[in-house]
Short mmCIF file of C-alpha atoms and ligand atoms in Angstrom, two decimals:
data_model
loop_
_atom_site.label_atom_id
_atom_site.label_comp_id
_atom_site.label_asym_id
_atom_site.label_seq_id
_atom_site.Cartn_x
_atom_site.Cartn_y
_atom_site.Cartn_z
CA UNK Q 134 121.60 137.00 94.95
CA UNK Q 135 119.92 137.71 91.59
CA UNK Q 136 116.76 139.80 91.84
CA UNK Q 137 114.61 137.83 89.39
CA UNK Q 138 114.89 134.87 87.07
CA UNK Q 139 116.77 135.45 83.85
CA UNK Q 140 114.05 135.39 81.16
CA UNK Q 141 116.45 133.65 78.75
CA UNK Q 142 116.63 130.72 81.10
CA UNK Q 143 113.77 128.47 82.15
CA UNK Q 144 115.27 125.59 84.14
CA UNK Q 145 114.52 125.50 87.86
CA UNK Q 146 116.23 123.39 90.51
CA UNK Q 147 113.63 122.01 92.95
CA UNK Q 148 114.61 120.74 96.40
CA UNK Q 149 112.38 118.89 98.87
CA UNK Q 150 113.46 117.48 102.24
CA UNK Q 151 110.11 117.78 104.00
CA UNK Q 152 109.94 114.20 105.30
CA UNK Q 153 112.09 111.12 104.62
CA UNK Q 154 113.03 111.53 100.95
CA UNK Q 155 115.96 113.71 99.90
CA UNK Q 156 114.87 115.12 96.56
CA UNK Q 157 116.41 117.33 93.88
CA UNK Q 158 115.08 117.81 90.35
CA UNK Q 159 115.63 120.00 87.31
CA UNK Q 160 112.53 121.03 85.37
CA UNK Q 161 112.29 123.18 82.25
CA UNK Q 162 109.39 125.60 81.72
CA UNK Q 163 107.54 124.07 84.68
CA UNK Q 164 106.87 120.89 82.71
CA UNK Q 165 109.81 119.04 81.20
CA UNK Q 166 111.56 116.95 83.83
CA UNK Q 167 115.28 116.82 82.97
CA UNK Q 168 116.30 115.00 86.17
CA UNK Q 169 114.39 113.81 89.23
CA UNK Q 170 116.65 112.34 91.91
CA UNK Q 171 115.09 110.82 95.04
CA UNK Q 172 117.12 109.28 97.84
CA UNK Q 173 114.75 107.36 100.13
CA UNK Q 174 115.78 106.64 103.68
CA UNK Q 175 115.73 102.99 104.74
CA UNK Q 176 116.83 103.93 108.24
CA UNK Q 177 113.21 104.40 109.40
CA UNK Q 178 112.16 100.85 108.57
CA UNK Q 179 113.22 99.42 111.90
CA UNK Q 180 111.23 102.08 113.78
CA UNK Q 181 108.06 101.53 111.74
CA UNK Q 182 107.71 105.25 111.04
CA UNK Q 183 109.72 108.37 110.25
CA UNK Q 184 112.04 109.52 113.06
CA UNK Q 185 112.51 113.28 112.41
CA UNK Q 186 116.02 113.53 113.88
CA UNK Q 187 117.26 110.59 111.81
CA UNK Q 188 115.57 111.98 108.70
CA UNK Q 189 117.40 115.30 109.14
CA UNK Q 190 120.77 113.61 109.57
CA UNK Q 191 120.25 111.54 106.41
CA UNK Q 192 119.18 114.64 104.48
CA UNK Q 193 122.45 116.29 105.52
CA UNK Q 194 124.42 113.32 104.21
CA UNK Q 195 122.56 113.16 100.91
CA UNK Q 196 121.51 116.66 99.92
CA UNK Q 197 124.71 117.66 98.08
CA UNK Q 198 124.83 114.29 96.37
CA UNK Q 199 121.26 114.46 95.00
CA UNK Q 200 121.79 118.02 93.69
CA UNK Q 201 125.06 116.98 91.99
CA UNK Q 202 123.41 113.89 90.52
CA UNK Q 203 120.52 115.96 89.17
CA UNK Q 204 122.91 118.30 87.34
CA UNK Q 205 124.92 115.37 86.05
CA UNK Q 206 121.87 113.44 84.85
CA UNK Q 207 120.54 116.50 83.03
CA UNK Q 208 124.05 117.25 81.66
CA UNK Q 209 123.78 120.83 82.90
CA UNK Q 210 125.96 123.31 84.76
CA UNK Q 211 124.97 126.09 87.16
CA UNK Q 212 125.05 128.50 84.21
CA UNK Q 213 121.99 126.78 82.77
CA UNK Q 214 119.86 127.23 85.90
CA UNK Q 215 117.41 130.12 86.22
CA UNK Q 216 116.44 129.75 89.87
CA UNK Q 217 116.01 127.55 92.92
CA UNK Q 218 112.71 126.46 94.48
CA UNK Q 219 112.63 124.75 97.85
CA UNK Q 220 109.96 123.35 100.15
CA UNK Q 221 109.99 125.73 103.11
CA UNK Q 222 106.41 125.28 104.26
CA UNK Q 223 104.83 122.19 105.76
CA UNK Q 224 106.77 119.16 106.91
CA UNK Q 225 109.11 118.01 109.67
CA UNK Q 226 110.94 121.05 111.04
CA UNK Q 227 114.43 119.59 111.27
CA UNK Q 228 114.06 117.91 107.87
CA UNK Q 229 112.84 121.10 106.15
CA UNK Q 230 115.77 123.03 107.61
CA UNK Q 231 118.29 120.98 105.63
CA UNK Q 232 116.70 121.64 102.24
CA UNK Q 233 116.15 125.32 102.99
CA UNK Q 234 119.74 125.81 104.21
CA UNK Q 235 121.06 124.08 101.08
CA UNK Q 236 118.85 126.15 98.78
CA UNK Q 237 119.90 129.39 100.46
CA UNK Q 238 123.58 128.46 100.26
CA UNK Q 239 123.29 127.60 96.56
CA UNK Q 240 121.31 130.75 95.86
CA UNK Q 241 124.04 132.84 97.50
CA UNK Q 242 126.98 131.01 95.96
CA UNK Q 243 125.58 130.74 92.44
CA UNK Q 244 123.82 134.14 92.39
CA UNK Q 245 120.46 132.54 91.67
CA UNK Q 246 117.02 133.72 92.75
CA UNK Q 247 115.26 131.67 95.39
CA UNK Q 248 111.64 130.89 96.16
CA UNK Q 249 110.21 128.96 99.10
CA UNK Q 250 107.06 126.96 98.30
CA UNK Q 251 104.39 124.98 100.15
CA UNK Q 252 104.80 121.19 100.04
CA UNK Q 253 101.09 120.49 99.56
CA UNK Q 254 100.88 123.01 96.72
CA UNK Q 255 103.75 121.03 95.19
CA UNK Q 256 101.70 117.82 95.41
CA UNK Q 257 98.76 119.62 93.77
CA UNK Q 258 101.07 120.85 91.02
CA UNK Q 259 102.44 117.33 90.38
CA UNK Q 260 99.42 116.60 88.16
CA UNK Q 261 100.32 119.50 85.88
CA UNK Q 262 103.78 118.10 85.11
CA UNK Q 263 102.09 115.56 82.87
CA UNK Q 264 98.60 116.98 82.37
CA UNK Q 265 98.69 120.72 81.66
CA UNK Q 266 95.25 120.36 80.09
CA UNK Q 267 93.47 119.85 83.44
CA UNK Q 268 90.41 122.10 83.53
CA UNK Q 269 89.45 124.61 86.24
CA UNK Q 270 87.67 124.56 88.54
CA UNK Q 271 88.36 121.06 89.79
CA UNK Q 272 88.33 119.10 93.02
CA UNK Q 273 91.66 117.90 94.32
CA UNK Q 274 92.06 115.05 96.75
CA UNK Q 275 95.57 115.17 98.16
CA UNK Q 276 96.50 112.27 100.41
CA UNK Q 277 99.87 111.47 101.88
CA UNK Q 278 101.64 110.41 105.05
CA UNK Q 279 101.34 113.95 106.41
CA UNK Q 280 98.01 115.29 105.17
CA UNK Q 281 94.57 114.44 103.78
CA UNK Q 282 92.89 117.41 102.12
CA UNK Q 283 89.93 117.97 99.86
CA UNK Q 284 90.42 121.20 97.93
CA UNK Q 285 88.40 123.20 95.44
CA UNK Q 286 90.92 124.55 92.94
CA UNK Q 287 89.04 127.49 91.49
CA UNK Q 288 91.71 128.51 89.03
CA UNK Q 289 95.47 128.04 88.70
CA UNK Q 290 97.05 128.56 92.14
CA UNK Q 291 93.75 129.56 93.81
CA UNK Q 292 92.60 127.09 96.45
CA UNK Q 293 89.74 126.67 98.83
CA UNK Q 294 90.30 123.94 101.39
CA UNK Q 295 86.93 122.20 101.82
CA UNK Q 296 87.99 119.73 104.49
CA UNK Q 297 90.82 117.74 105.94
CA UNK Q 298 91.51 114.96 108.40
CA UNK Q 299 90.70 115.64 112.02
CA UNK Q 300 93.31 113.12 113.21
CA UNK Q 301 95.61 110.78 111.25
CA UNK Q 302 96.43 111.34 107.60
CA UNK Q 303 95.40 108.52 105.26
CA UNK Q 304 99.02 107.48 104.61
CA UNK Q 305 99.75 107.55 108.32
CA UNK Q 306 96.89 105.08 108.85
CA UNK Q 307 98.31 102.83 106.10
CA UNK Q 308 101.73 102.96 107.75
CA UNK Q 309 100.43 102.22 111.25
CA UNK Q 310 98.17 99.38 110.11
CA UNK Q 311 101.09 97.92 108.16
CA UNK Q 312 103.06 97.97 111.39
CA UNK Q 313 100.32 96.03 113.24
CA UNK Q 314 100.36 93.51 110.39
CA UNK Q 315 104.16 93.21 110.44
CA UNK Q 316 104.50 94.49 106.87
CA UNK Q 317 107.31 97.02 107.36
CA UNK Q 318 107.59 100.68 106.40
CA UNK Q 319 106.31 102.46 104.39
CA UNK Q 320 103.10 100.49 104.70
CA UNK Q 321 101.07 101.85 101.80
CA UNK Q 322 102.69 99.88 98.97
CA UNK Q 323 102.75 96.66 101.08
CA UNK Q 324 99.03 96.87 101.93
CA UNK Q 325 98.24 97.73 98.30
CA UNK Q 326 100.07 94.57 97.11
CA UNK Q 327 98.64 92.29 99.80
CA UNK Q 328 95.06 93.45 99.28
CA UNK Q 329 95.32 92.54 95.60
CA UNK Q 330 96.18 88.95 96.57
CA UNK Q 331 93.05 88.52 98.69
CA UNK Q 332 90.72 85.71 97.61
CA UNK Q 333 88.53 85.67 100.76
CA UNK Q 334 85.75 88.08 101.75
CA UNK Q 335 87.47 91.25 103.02
CA UNK Q 336 87.25 91.85 106.77
CA UNK Q 337 84.62 94.56 107.41
CA UNK Q 338 85.99 97.73 109.04
CA UNK Q 339 84.09 100.99 109.60
CA UNK Q 340 84.52 104.05 107.39
CA UNK Q 341 84.34 106.87 109.96
CA UNK Q 342 82.66 110.15 108.99
CA UNK Q 343 81.33 108.62 105.77
CA UNK Q 344 77.96 110.28 106.34
CA UNK Q 345 79.13 113.29 108.35
CA UNK Q 346 77.71 115.69 105.77
CA UNK Q 347 80.96 117.67 105.53
CA UNK Q 348 84.36 117.16 103.95
CA UNK Q 349 86.23 116.13 107.08
CA UNK Q 350 88.03 112.81 107.38
CA UNK Q 351 89.05 110.65 110.32
CA UNK Q 352 91.31 107.63 110.03
CA UNK Q 353 92.37 106.88 113.58
CA UNK Q 354 89.17 104.87 114.25
CA UNK Q 355 89.80 102.48 111.35
CA UNK Q 356 93.37 102.04 112.52
CA UNK Q 357 92.18 101.20 116.05
CA UNK Q 358 89.52 98.82 114.70
CA UNK Q 359 92.24 96.93 112.81
CA UNK Q 360 94.37 96.86 115.95
CA UNK Q 361 91.57 95.33 118.06
CA UNK Q 362 90.83 92.81 115.33
CA UNK Q 363 94.48 91.77 115.02
CA UNK Q 364 94.96 91.53 118.80
CA UNK Q 365 92.24 88.87 119.00
CA UNK Q 366 93.91 86.59 116.45
CA UNK Q 367 96.40 83.80 117.09
CA UNK Q 368 99.64 84.19 115.07
CA UNK Q 369 98.70 81.51 112.53
CA UNK Q 370 95.22 83.04 112.08
CA UNK Q 371 96.80 86.44 111.52
CA UNK Q 372 99.08 84.99 108.87
CA UNK Q 373 96.25 83.42 106.87
CA UNK Q 374 93.97 86.43 107.27
CA UNK Q 375 96.54 89.08 106.32
CA UNK Q 376 95.28 89.64 102.75
CA UNK Q 377 91.61 89.83 103.90
CA UNK Q 378 92.53 92.34 106.64
CA UNK Q 379 94.61 94.48 104.24
CA UNK Q 380 91.80 94.37 101.69
CA UNK Q 381 89.15 95.28 104.28
CA UNK Q 382 91.20 98.16 105.69
CA UNK Q 383 91.93 99.54 102.25
CA UNK Q 384 88.28 99.35 101.22
CA UNK Q 385 87.23 101.24 104.38
CA UNK Q 386 89.76 104.03 103.70
CA UNK Q 387 89.09 104.30 99.98
CA UNK Q 388 85.28 104.23 100.45
CA UNK Q 389 85.38 107.44 102.46
CA UNK Q 390 88.01 109.16 100.28
CA UNK Q 391 86.11 108.46 97.06
CA UNK Q 392 82.72 109.23 98.56
CA UNK Q 393 83.76 112.68 99.84
CA UNK Q 394 85.61 113.58 96.65
CA UNK Q 395 82.49 112.71 94.65
CA UNK Q 396 80.23 114.64 97.03
CA UNK Q 397 82.45 117.70 96.65
CA UNK Q 398 82.58 117.43 92.85
CA UNK Q 399 78.79 117.18 92.68
CA UNK Q 400 78.20 119.97 95.20
CA UNK Q 401 80.47 122.37 93.30
CA UNK Q 402 79.34 121.19 89.87
CA UNK Q 403 82.82 120.29 88.64
CA UNK Q 404 83.63 117.52 86.20
CA UNK Q 405 87.28 116.94 87.04
CA UNK Q 406 88.93 115.37 90.09
CA UNK Q 407 92.69 115.21 90.62
CA UNK Q 408 94.50 112.89 93.02
CA UNK Q 409 97.92 113.61 94.47
CA UNK Q 410 100.28 112.71 97.32
CA UNK Q 411 101.85 109.38 98.23
CA UNK Q 412 98.53 107.57 98.72
CA UNK Q 413 97.54 108.60 95.16
CA UNK Q 414 99.91 105.78 94.15
CA UNK Q 415 97.37 103.32 95.55
CA UNK Q 416 95.99 101.10 92.80
CA UNK Q 417 92.61 100.50 94.45
CA UNK Q 418 92.04 104.21 95.16
CA UNK Q 419 92.84 105.07 91.55
CA UNK Q 420 90.57 102.33 90.19
CA UNK Q 421 87.66 103.13 92.51
CA UNK Q 422 87.83 106.85 91.83
CA UNK Q 423 87.95 106.28 88.06
CA UNK Q 424 85.02 103.84 88.26
CA UNK Q 425 82.84 106.05 90.46
CA UNK Q 426 83.65 109.29 88.64
CA UNK Q 427 83.15 107.54 85.30
CA UNK Q 428 79.54 106.75 86.28
CA UNK Q 429 78.96 110.52 86.52
CA UNK Q 430 80.98 111.32 83.36
CA UNK Q 431 83.69 112.98 85.44
CA UNK Q 432 87.37 112.85 84.58
CA UNK Q 433 90.09 111.74 86.99
CA UNK Q 434 93.77 112.67 86.81
CA UNK Q 435 96.66 111.40 88.87
CA UNK Q 436 100.43 111.67 88.49
CA UNK Q 437 102.82 108.85 87.57
CA UNK Q 438 103.92 106.96 90.69
CA UNK Q 439 107.30 108.76 90.80
CA UNK Q 440 105.47 112.11 91.13
CA UNK Q 441 102.93 110.87 93.73
CA UNK Q 442 105.39 110.37 96.57
CA UNK Q 443 107.71 113.22 97.54
CA UNK Q 444 109.86 114.52 94.69
CA UNK Q 445 111.74 117.63 93.62
CA UNK Q 446 110.09 117.82 90.18
CA UNK Q 447 106.77 119.05 91.59
CA UNK Q 448 108.66 121.71 93.59
CA UNK Q 449 110.71 122.86 90.58
CA UNK Q 450 107.60 122.96 88.36
CA UNK Q 451 105.63 124.95 90.91
CA UNK Q 452 108.63 127.20 91.61
CA UNK Q 453 108.87 128.15 87.91
CA UNK Q 454 105.32 129.51 88.01
CA UNK Q 455 105.92 131.25 91.33
CA UNK Q 456 108.90 133.06 89.80
CA UNK Q 457 106.80 134.05 86.78
CA UNK Q 458 104.19 135.46 89.19
CA UNK Q 459 106.92 137.57 90.76
CA UNK Q 460 107.26 135.57 93.96
CA UNK Q 461 110.73 135.47 95.45
CA UNK Q 462 112.35 134.76 98.80
CA UNK Q 463 115.51 136.28 100.21
CA UNK Q 464 118.15 134.72 102.43
CA UNK Q 465 115.96 135.26 105.48
CA UNK Q 466 113.68 132.49 104.17
CA UNK Q 467 112.66 130.39 107.14
CA UNK Q 468 110.83 127.10 107.55
CA UNK Q 469 107.12 127.06 108.44
CA UNK Q 470 106.50 123.43 109.43
CA UNK Q 471 102.79 123.89 110.22
CA UNK Q 472 101.88 126.41 107.52
CA UNK Q 473 98.37 125.82 106.28
CA UNK Q 474 97.80 125.82 102.54
CA UNK Q 475 96.77 129.40 101.80
CA UNK Q 476 93.02 129.61 101.15
CA UNK Q 477 93.73 131.57 98.00
CA UNK Q 478 97.11 132.25 96.47
CA UNK Q 479 98.00 134.13 93.32
O1 KG4 P 104 103.65 112.24 99.72
P1 KG4 P 104 104.51 111.31 100.52
O2 KG4 P 104 105.72 110.71 99.85
O3 KG4 P 104 105.04 112.00 101.84
C1 KG4 P 104 104.30 112.90 102.59
O4 KG4 P 104 104.17 114.08 102.16
O5 KG4 P 104 103.77 112.43 103.62
O6 KG4 P 104 103.55 110.15 101.05
C2 KG4 P 104 104.03 109.05 101.75
C3 KG4 P 104 102.85 108.17 102.12
C4 KG4 P 104 103.22 107.05 103.06
O7 KG4 P 104 102.31 107.05 104.14
C5 KG4 P 104 103.05 105.79 102.21
O8 KG4 P 104 102.65 104.65 102.94
C6 KG4 P 104 101.96 106.22 101.26
O9 KG4 P 104 102.29 107.56 100.95
N1 KG4 P 104 101.93 105.41 100.04
C7 KG4 P 104 100.88 104.62 99.71
C8 KG4 P 104 101.26 103.94 98.53
N2 KG4 P 104 102.51 104.37 98.17
C9 KG4 P 104 102.90 105.28 99.12
N3 KG4 P 104 99.71 104.42 100.32
C10 KG4 P 104 98.86 103.55 99.76
N4 KG4 P 104 99.14 102.84 98.63
C11 KG4 P 104 100.32 103.01 97.98
N5 KG4 P 104 100.57 102.32 96.88
ZN1 ZN P 105 104.48 114.79 100.46
#
C-alpha cells in the first residue's frame, strides 16, 4: 500500500455503504465531482424501513458495479486515482463492513493509500463541494435517517456538537410517520410532496423540546402523536386528511429544527447556517430556514439534493482533505458503527 497520496494526482475515490445506498464517486481536488454513482435499495420498501442484513447483502452485490461505473463515467483508470476514502465510522455495522472491505481490497490491489472517514463529517463536508466560500464559524444542522445534530463548526474540520436527538432522528420520524400514513419508504420525500398539496388547515401536532433551553431534540413524541391521531380515523377520513396530517407533522418537525438552529446561531453570534443530511432535501425545511434566517440577515447553505442523501462525493471530497492533513489508515482499518463525531478534529 502506498504511504501517502501522490502529489501529482488529486482524484480520490469515495465509497459509502453506511446505510441503504451503495455509493462510489470520483472527486478532484476535493471539489470537482467527476462521477457520483448511487445505487439505492428498493428491497426495504416492503418492510417500511432499512433491514441491515438485507442492506449488507445488496451492498455486496452492487459495490463492484458502482466503483466500475464511477471509473467508466469519469473516463479514468486506476492510474489516475490518488487515494481511496471510505466511510468506516457511523452507520449500520454489517453495511459499513462491505464498503470498508472493498476499500481495503482496492487499496491493497491498486497500491493506493486509504483513509477511513466519519459519515456525519462527510454530510457536513457536502456543503463545501458546491460552496467553498462558506464562512467560519458557522452553525451546522445535520439531519438524516440516522442522526440529528446541531454543531458549531469553529473552523475547517473543527466541530463542537451542541446537541442531538435524545431518541429518533428526524428522518427516522419522517419514515415512521410515512409508514403510518401508508406512503411507503423512504417517507421523507413522500411527506414533503403530500404536505405541499394540502389546502386545509394543517393538523396541529406538538413540537417536543421546543422550549427546552438547550440544543437537544426529540422526535418520538411527534411520531406517537401522529399514530394516535391516525388510529382514531376511519379509512376514508384518513384518505381525505392525509395532506393535512403530513403538513401538520412536517410543520411540527421543522418548527423545532429551525428554532434551535436559530437559537444556536444567535447564541454563538454566527451569521451562517448550513444544512446537510437526507432531511436537508426537504423543501419546507429549506424554505423556513431561509425565511427565518433572512429576517436576521443570516445566510443559509444547503447542498444539491443529490449530495443531501448518502453519496460517495462527500466522502471523496472529505477524504482528499484528510489525506492533505496527513491522515491515513492501514489495512487494519475497522468499522466503528457508533463512533461519535469527534468534538474537535484537525
Ligand atoms: O442522509 P441519508 O441518505 O441517510 C442517513 O445517513 O440516514 O438520509 C435518509 C433520510 C431518510 O429518513 C429520508 O426519509 C430522508 O432522509 N429524506 C427526507 C427527504 N428526502 C430524504 N426527509 C424529508 N424530506 C425530504 N425531501
Ligand atoms: Zn447519511
